[in-house]
Short mmCIF file of C-alpha atoms in Angstrom, two decimals:
data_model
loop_
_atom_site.label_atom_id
_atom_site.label_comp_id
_atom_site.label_asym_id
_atom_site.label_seq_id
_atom_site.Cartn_x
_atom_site.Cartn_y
_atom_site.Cartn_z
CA UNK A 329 -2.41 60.51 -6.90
CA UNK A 330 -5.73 61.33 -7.24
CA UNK A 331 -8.36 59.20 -5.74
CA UNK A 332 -9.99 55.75 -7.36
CA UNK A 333 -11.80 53.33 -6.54
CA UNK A 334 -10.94 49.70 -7.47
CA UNK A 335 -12.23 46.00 -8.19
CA UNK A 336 -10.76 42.73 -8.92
CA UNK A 337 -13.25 41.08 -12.10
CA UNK A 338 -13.62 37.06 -11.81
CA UNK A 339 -14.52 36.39 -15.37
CA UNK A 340 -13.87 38.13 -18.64
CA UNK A 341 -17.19 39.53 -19.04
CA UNK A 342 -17.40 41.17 -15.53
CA UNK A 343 -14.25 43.11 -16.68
CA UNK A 344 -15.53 44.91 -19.69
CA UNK A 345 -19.10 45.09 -18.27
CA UNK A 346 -17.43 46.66 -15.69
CA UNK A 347 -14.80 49.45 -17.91
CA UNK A 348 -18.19 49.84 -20.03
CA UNK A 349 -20.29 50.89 -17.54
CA UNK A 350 -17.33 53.20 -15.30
CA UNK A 351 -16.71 55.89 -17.24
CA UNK A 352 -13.04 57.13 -16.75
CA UNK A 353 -12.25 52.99 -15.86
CA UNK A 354 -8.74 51.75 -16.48
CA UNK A 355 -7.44 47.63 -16.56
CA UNK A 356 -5.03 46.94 -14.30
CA UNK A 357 -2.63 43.72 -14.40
CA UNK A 358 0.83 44.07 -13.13
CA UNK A 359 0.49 47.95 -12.99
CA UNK A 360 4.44 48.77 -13.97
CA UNK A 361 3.60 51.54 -15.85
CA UNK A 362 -0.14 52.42 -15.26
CA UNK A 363 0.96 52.55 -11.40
CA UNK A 364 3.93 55.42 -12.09
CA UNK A 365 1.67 57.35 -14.61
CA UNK A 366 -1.20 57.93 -11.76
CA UNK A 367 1.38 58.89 -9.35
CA UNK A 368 2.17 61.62 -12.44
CA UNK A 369 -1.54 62.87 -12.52
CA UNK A 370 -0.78 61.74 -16.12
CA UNK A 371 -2.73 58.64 -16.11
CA UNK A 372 -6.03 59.58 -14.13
CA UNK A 373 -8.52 56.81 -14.14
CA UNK A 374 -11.23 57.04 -11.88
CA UNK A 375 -11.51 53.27 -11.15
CA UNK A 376 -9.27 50.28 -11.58
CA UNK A 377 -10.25 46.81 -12.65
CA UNK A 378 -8.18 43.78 -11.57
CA UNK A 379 -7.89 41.39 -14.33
CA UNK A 380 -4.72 39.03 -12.74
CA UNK A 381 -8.11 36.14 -11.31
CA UNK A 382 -9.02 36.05 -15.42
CA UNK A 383 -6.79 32.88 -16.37
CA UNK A 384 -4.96 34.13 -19.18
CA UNK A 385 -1.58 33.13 -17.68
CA UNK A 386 -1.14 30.37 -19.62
CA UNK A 387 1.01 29.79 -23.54
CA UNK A 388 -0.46 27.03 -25.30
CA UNK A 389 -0.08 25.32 -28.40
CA UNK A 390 -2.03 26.61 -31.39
CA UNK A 391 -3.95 24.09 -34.16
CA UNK A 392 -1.78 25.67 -36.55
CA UNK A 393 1.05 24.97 -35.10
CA UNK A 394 2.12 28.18 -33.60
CA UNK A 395 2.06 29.61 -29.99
CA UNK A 396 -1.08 31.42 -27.92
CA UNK A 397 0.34 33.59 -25.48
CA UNK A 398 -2.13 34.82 -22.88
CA UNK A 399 -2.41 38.19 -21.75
CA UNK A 400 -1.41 38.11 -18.42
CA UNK A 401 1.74 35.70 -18.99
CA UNK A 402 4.75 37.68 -16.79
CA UNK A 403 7.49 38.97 -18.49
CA UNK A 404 10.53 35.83 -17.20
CA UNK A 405 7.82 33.38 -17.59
CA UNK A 406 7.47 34.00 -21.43
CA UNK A 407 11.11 34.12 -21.77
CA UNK A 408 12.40 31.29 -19.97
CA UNK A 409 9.86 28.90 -21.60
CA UNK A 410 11.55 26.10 -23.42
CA UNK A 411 9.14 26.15 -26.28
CA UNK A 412 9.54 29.98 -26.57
CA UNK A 413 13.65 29.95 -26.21
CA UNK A 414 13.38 26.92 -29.15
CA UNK A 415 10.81 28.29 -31.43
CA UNK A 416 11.15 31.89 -31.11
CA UNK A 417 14.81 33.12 -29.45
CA UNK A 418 13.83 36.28 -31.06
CA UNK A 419 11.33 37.16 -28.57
CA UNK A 420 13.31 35.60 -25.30
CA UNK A 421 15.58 37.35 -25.90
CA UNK A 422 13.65 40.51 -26.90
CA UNK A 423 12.02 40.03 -23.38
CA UNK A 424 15.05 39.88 -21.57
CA UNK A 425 16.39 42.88 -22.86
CA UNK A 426 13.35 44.88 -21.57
CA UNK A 427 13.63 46.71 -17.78
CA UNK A 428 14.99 44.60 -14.62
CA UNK A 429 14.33 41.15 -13.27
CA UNK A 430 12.08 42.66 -10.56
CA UNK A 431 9.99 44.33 -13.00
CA UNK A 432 9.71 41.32 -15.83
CA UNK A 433 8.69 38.85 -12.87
CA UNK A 434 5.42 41.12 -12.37
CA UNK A 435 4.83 42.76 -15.98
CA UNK A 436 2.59 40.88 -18.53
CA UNK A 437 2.43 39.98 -21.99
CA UNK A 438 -0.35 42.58 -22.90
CA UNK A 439 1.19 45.50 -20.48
CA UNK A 440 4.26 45.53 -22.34
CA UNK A 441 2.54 45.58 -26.03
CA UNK A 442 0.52 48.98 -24.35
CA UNK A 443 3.35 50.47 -22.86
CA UNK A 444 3.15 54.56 -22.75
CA UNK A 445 6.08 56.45 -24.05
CA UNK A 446 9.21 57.42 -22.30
CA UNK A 447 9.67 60.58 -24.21
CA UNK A 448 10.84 62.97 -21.15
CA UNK A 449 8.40 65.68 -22.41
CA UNK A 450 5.20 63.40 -22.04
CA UNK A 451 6.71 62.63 -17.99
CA UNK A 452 7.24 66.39 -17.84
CA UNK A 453 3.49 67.52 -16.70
CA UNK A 454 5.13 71.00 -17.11
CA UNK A 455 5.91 71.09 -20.61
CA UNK A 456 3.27 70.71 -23.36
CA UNK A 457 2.90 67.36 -25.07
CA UNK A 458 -0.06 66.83 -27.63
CA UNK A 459 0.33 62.90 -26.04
CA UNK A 460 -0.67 63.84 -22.61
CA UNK A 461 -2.97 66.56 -23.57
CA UNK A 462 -4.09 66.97 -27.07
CA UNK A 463 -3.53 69.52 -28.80
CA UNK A 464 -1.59 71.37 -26.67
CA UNK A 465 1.74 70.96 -28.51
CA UNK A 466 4.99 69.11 -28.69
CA UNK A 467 7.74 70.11 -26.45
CA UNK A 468 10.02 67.54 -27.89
CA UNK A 469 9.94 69.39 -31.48
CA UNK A 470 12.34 72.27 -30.55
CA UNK A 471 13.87 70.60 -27.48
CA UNK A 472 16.63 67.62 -26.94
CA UNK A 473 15.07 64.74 -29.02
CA UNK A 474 18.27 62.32 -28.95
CA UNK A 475 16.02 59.24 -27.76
CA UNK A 476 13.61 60.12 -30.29
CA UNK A 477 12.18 59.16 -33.45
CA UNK A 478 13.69 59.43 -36.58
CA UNK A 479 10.87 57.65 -39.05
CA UNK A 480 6.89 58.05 -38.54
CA UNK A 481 6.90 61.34 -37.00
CA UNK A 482 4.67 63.77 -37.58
CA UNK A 483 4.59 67.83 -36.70
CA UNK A 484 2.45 66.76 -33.71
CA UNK A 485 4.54 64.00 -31.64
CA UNK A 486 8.30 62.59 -32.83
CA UNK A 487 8.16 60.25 -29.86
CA UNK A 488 9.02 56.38 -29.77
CA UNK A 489 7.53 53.30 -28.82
CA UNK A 490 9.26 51.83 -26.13
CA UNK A 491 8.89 48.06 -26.01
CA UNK A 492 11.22 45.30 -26.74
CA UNK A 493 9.00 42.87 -26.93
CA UNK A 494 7.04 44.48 -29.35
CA UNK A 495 9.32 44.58 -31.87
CA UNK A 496 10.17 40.64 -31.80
CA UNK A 497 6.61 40.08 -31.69
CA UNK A 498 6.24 42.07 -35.17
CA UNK A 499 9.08 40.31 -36.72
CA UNK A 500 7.12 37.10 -36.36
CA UNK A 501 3.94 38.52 -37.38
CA UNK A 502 1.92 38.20 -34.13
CA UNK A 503 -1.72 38.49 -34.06
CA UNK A 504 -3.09 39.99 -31.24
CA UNK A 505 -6.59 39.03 -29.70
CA UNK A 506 -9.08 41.37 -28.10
CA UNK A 507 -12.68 41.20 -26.63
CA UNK A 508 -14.80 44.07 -26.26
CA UNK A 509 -17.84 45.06 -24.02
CA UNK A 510 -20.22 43.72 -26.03
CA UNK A 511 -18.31 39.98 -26.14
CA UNK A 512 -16.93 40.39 -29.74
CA UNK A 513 -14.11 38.82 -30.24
CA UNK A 514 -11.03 40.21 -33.11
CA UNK A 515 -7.99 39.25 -33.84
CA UNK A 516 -5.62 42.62 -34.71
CA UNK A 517 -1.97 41.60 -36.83
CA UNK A 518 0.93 43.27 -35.05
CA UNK A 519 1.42 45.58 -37.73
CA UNK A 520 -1.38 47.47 -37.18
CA UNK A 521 -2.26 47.28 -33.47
CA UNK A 522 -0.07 50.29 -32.88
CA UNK A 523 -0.58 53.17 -34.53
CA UNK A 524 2.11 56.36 -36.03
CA UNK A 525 1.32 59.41 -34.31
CA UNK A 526 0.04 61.83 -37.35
CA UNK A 527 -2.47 64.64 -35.76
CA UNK A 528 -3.71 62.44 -32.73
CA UNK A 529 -0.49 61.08 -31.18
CA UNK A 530 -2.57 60.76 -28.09
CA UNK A 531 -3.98 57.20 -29.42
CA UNK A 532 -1.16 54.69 -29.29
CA UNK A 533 -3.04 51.60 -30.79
CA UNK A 534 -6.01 50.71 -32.21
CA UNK A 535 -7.65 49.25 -29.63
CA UNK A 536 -11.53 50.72 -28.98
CA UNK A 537 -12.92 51.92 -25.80
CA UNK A 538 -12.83 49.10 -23.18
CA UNK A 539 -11.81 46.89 -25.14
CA UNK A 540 -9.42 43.77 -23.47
CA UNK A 541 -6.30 42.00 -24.42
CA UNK A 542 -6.93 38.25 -24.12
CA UNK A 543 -3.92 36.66 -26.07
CA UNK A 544 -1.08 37.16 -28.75
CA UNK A 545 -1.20 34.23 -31.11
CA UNK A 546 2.22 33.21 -33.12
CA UNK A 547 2.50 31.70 -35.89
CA UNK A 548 4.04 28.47 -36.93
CA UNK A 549 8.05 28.85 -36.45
CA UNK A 550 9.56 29.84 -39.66
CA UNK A 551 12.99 28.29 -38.15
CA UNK A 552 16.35 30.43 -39.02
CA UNK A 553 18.51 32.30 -36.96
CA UNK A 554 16.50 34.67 -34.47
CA UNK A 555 18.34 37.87 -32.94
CA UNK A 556 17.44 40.71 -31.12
CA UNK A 557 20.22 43.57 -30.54
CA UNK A 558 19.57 46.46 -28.43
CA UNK A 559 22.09 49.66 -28.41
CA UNK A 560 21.21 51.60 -24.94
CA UNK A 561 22.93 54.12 -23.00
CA UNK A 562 23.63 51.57 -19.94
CA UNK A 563 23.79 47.62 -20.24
CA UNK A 564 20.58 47.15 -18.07
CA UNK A 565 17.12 48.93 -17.13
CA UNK A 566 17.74 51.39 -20.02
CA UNK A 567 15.53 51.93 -23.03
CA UNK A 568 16.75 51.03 -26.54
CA UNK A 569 18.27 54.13 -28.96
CA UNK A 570 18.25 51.55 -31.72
CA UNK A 571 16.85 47.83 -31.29
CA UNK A 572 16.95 45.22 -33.92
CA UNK A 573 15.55 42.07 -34.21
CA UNK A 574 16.10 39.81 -37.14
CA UNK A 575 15.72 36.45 -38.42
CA UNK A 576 18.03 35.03 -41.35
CA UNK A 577 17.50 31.80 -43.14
CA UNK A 578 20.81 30.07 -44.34
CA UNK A 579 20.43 31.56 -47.67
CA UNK A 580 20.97 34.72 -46.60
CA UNK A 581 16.84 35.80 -46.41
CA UNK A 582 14.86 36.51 -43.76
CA UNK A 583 13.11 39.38 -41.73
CA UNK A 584 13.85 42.66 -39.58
CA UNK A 585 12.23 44.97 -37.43
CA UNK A 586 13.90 48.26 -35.67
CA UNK A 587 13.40 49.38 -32.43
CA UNK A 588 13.92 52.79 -31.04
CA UNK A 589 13.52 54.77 -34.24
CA UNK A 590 9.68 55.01 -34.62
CA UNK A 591 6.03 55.17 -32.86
CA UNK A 592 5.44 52.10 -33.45
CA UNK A 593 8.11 49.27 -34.53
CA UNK A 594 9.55 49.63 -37.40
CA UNK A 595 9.57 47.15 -40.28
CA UNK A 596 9.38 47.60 -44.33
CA UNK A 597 9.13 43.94 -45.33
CA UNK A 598 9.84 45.83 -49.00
CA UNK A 599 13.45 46.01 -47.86
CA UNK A 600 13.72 42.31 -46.60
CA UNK A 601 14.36 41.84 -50.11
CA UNK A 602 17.90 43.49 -49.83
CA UNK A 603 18.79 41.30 -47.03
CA UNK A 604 21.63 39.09 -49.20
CA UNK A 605 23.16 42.24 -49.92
CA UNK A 606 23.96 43.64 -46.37
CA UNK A 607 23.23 46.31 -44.11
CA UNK A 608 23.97 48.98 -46.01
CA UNK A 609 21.01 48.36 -49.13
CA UNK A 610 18.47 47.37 -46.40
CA UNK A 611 18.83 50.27 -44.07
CA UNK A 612 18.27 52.86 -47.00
CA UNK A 613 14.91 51.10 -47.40
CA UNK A 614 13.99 50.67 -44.54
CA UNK A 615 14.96 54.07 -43.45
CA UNK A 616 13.44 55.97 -46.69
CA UNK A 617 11.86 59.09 -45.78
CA UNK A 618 13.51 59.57 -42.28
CA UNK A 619 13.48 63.04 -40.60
CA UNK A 620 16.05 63.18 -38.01
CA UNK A 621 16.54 65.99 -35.69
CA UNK A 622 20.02 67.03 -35.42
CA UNK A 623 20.15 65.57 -31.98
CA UNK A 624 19.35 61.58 -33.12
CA UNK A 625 20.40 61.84 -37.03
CA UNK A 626 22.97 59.68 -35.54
CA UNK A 627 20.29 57.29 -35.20
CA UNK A 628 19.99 56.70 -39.05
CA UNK A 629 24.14 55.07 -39.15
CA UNK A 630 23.33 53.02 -36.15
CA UNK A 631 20.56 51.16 -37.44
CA UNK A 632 22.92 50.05 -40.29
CA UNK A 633 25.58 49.58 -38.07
CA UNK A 634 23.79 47.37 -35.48
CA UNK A 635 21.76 45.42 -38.58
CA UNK A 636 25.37 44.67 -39.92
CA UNK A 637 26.39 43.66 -36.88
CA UNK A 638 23.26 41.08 -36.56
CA UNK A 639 23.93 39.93 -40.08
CA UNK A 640 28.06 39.16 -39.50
CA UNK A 641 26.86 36.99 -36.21
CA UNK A 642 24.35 35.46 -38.82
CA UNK A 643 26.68 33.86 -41.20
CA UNK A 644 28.91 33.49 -38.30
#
């Protein structure tokens, strides 16, 4: 690990005067993936800023209704609260699905949305990836690509996005809230804080230099039933081949988003429409356009599988 120096910010405005003025500065909360990355030499900053004294620990009820999530809200305590488990099951249960108890008791709300990807060529420091080092290539493109992405690829990077929560928080059309160094304040919808790869894979959302997570904002609960099914390799600490997370109303509508498929997570709201009809009708358009290597082209029946799957427990 190379060396870094390292402060702990008391109010919001110390920590992006402080990124602003550092260059090479990183923010640091629970640190579950920045922490492995540095011991890569993958993630390099040259100073960390401690944002865990800020006070955005805290999910509060919105005027409209809806939830504000802050930031730095851990992992179990999003999932196990009551208002979260009544209101939105989709994302409990989304959150419980992601890594082990050990690491959701320390990782936060914002970390997980900004999650790097676990494509084993970007963790390979040996092998070219236009991620880690633009321009530089994509190992993944002629090599074994059977955790990769199917949809949203481009000839630069075919790697996914791997967080669960992220995909129940785009399935109930999240907002997520940012300041930057000069105090500005936005407010980013889910779908299109992350970004596909196309020729700069290398940028994984849209968020601007030094610029902070302070919240994710939910909407007013749109009731239904809420799932979230995640096909993995082991039943725990494993990363999802194919996620979905769905909500169905009683008359057969409702929403889905796909995990493990895509850069980003996945979600036509076009093919929403086919919902009534099953699986089948909504996977072809929500899948339209897929390039699948011949390692995950298995990928493209499992999404259809696993959505059909959600929908029999539905009218169950």
């Amino acid at each position: 690990m190379k060396p870094f120096t390292y402060e702990r910010a008391a109010t919001l405005a110390d920590a992006v005067g402080a990124v602003s003025r550092t260059p090479g500065a990183k923010f640091i909360a629970g640190g579950t993936n920045l922490l492995d990355l540095m011991k890569l030499q993958i993630e390099t900053p040259t100073h960390l800023i401690d944002v865990n004294r800020l006070g955005l620990d805290r999910i509060e009820p919105t005027p409209e209704g809806g939830l504000r999530i802050g930031a730095l809200v851990r992992n179990t305590d999003l999932a196990a609260d009551e208002r979260v488990r009544r209101d939105y099951g989709v994302l409990s249960r989304a959150t419980l699905a992601g890594a082990s108890g050990q690491l959701r008791n320390r990782a936060t709300t914002a970390g997980n949305l900004l999650q790097r990807t676990r494509c084993p060529y970007f963790y390979d420091t040996a092998q070219p990836c236009n991620k880690r080092l633009p321009g530089s290539g994509c190992s993944a493109l002629d090599g074994i690509s059977r955790q990769l992405a199917v949809i949203g690829s481009s000839g630069a990077c075919i790697a996914t996005n791997p967080s669960d929560m992220a995909v129940a928080m785009r399935v109930l059309d999240a907002t997520v809230e940012t300041v930057n160094p000069d105090g500005a304040t936005r407010a980013i919808p889910i779908a299109e804080f992350h970004r596909l790869p196309g020729d700069a894979p290398h940028l994984d959302t849209v968020l601007q230099g030094g610029e902070l997570i302070t919240a994710v904002t939910l909407p007013r609960p749109v009731g239904g039933k809420q799932f979230y099914r995640k096909v993995r390799d082991r039943a725990s600490y494993a990363f999802a081949l194919v996620s979905v997370a769905a909500i169905v109303q009683r008359d057969g509508t409702g929403r889905v988003a796909v995990g493990g498929v895509a850069h980003k997570p996945w979600r036509v709201e076009a093919a929403e429409a086919e919902l009534p009809r099953g699986a089948g009708p909504v996977s072809e358009r929500l899948l339209a356009g897929a390039k699948p290597t011949h390692h995950n082209e298995f990928k493209l029946p499992l999404v259809e599988r696993t959505l059909g799957a959600v929908l029999a427990d539905a009218r169950a």
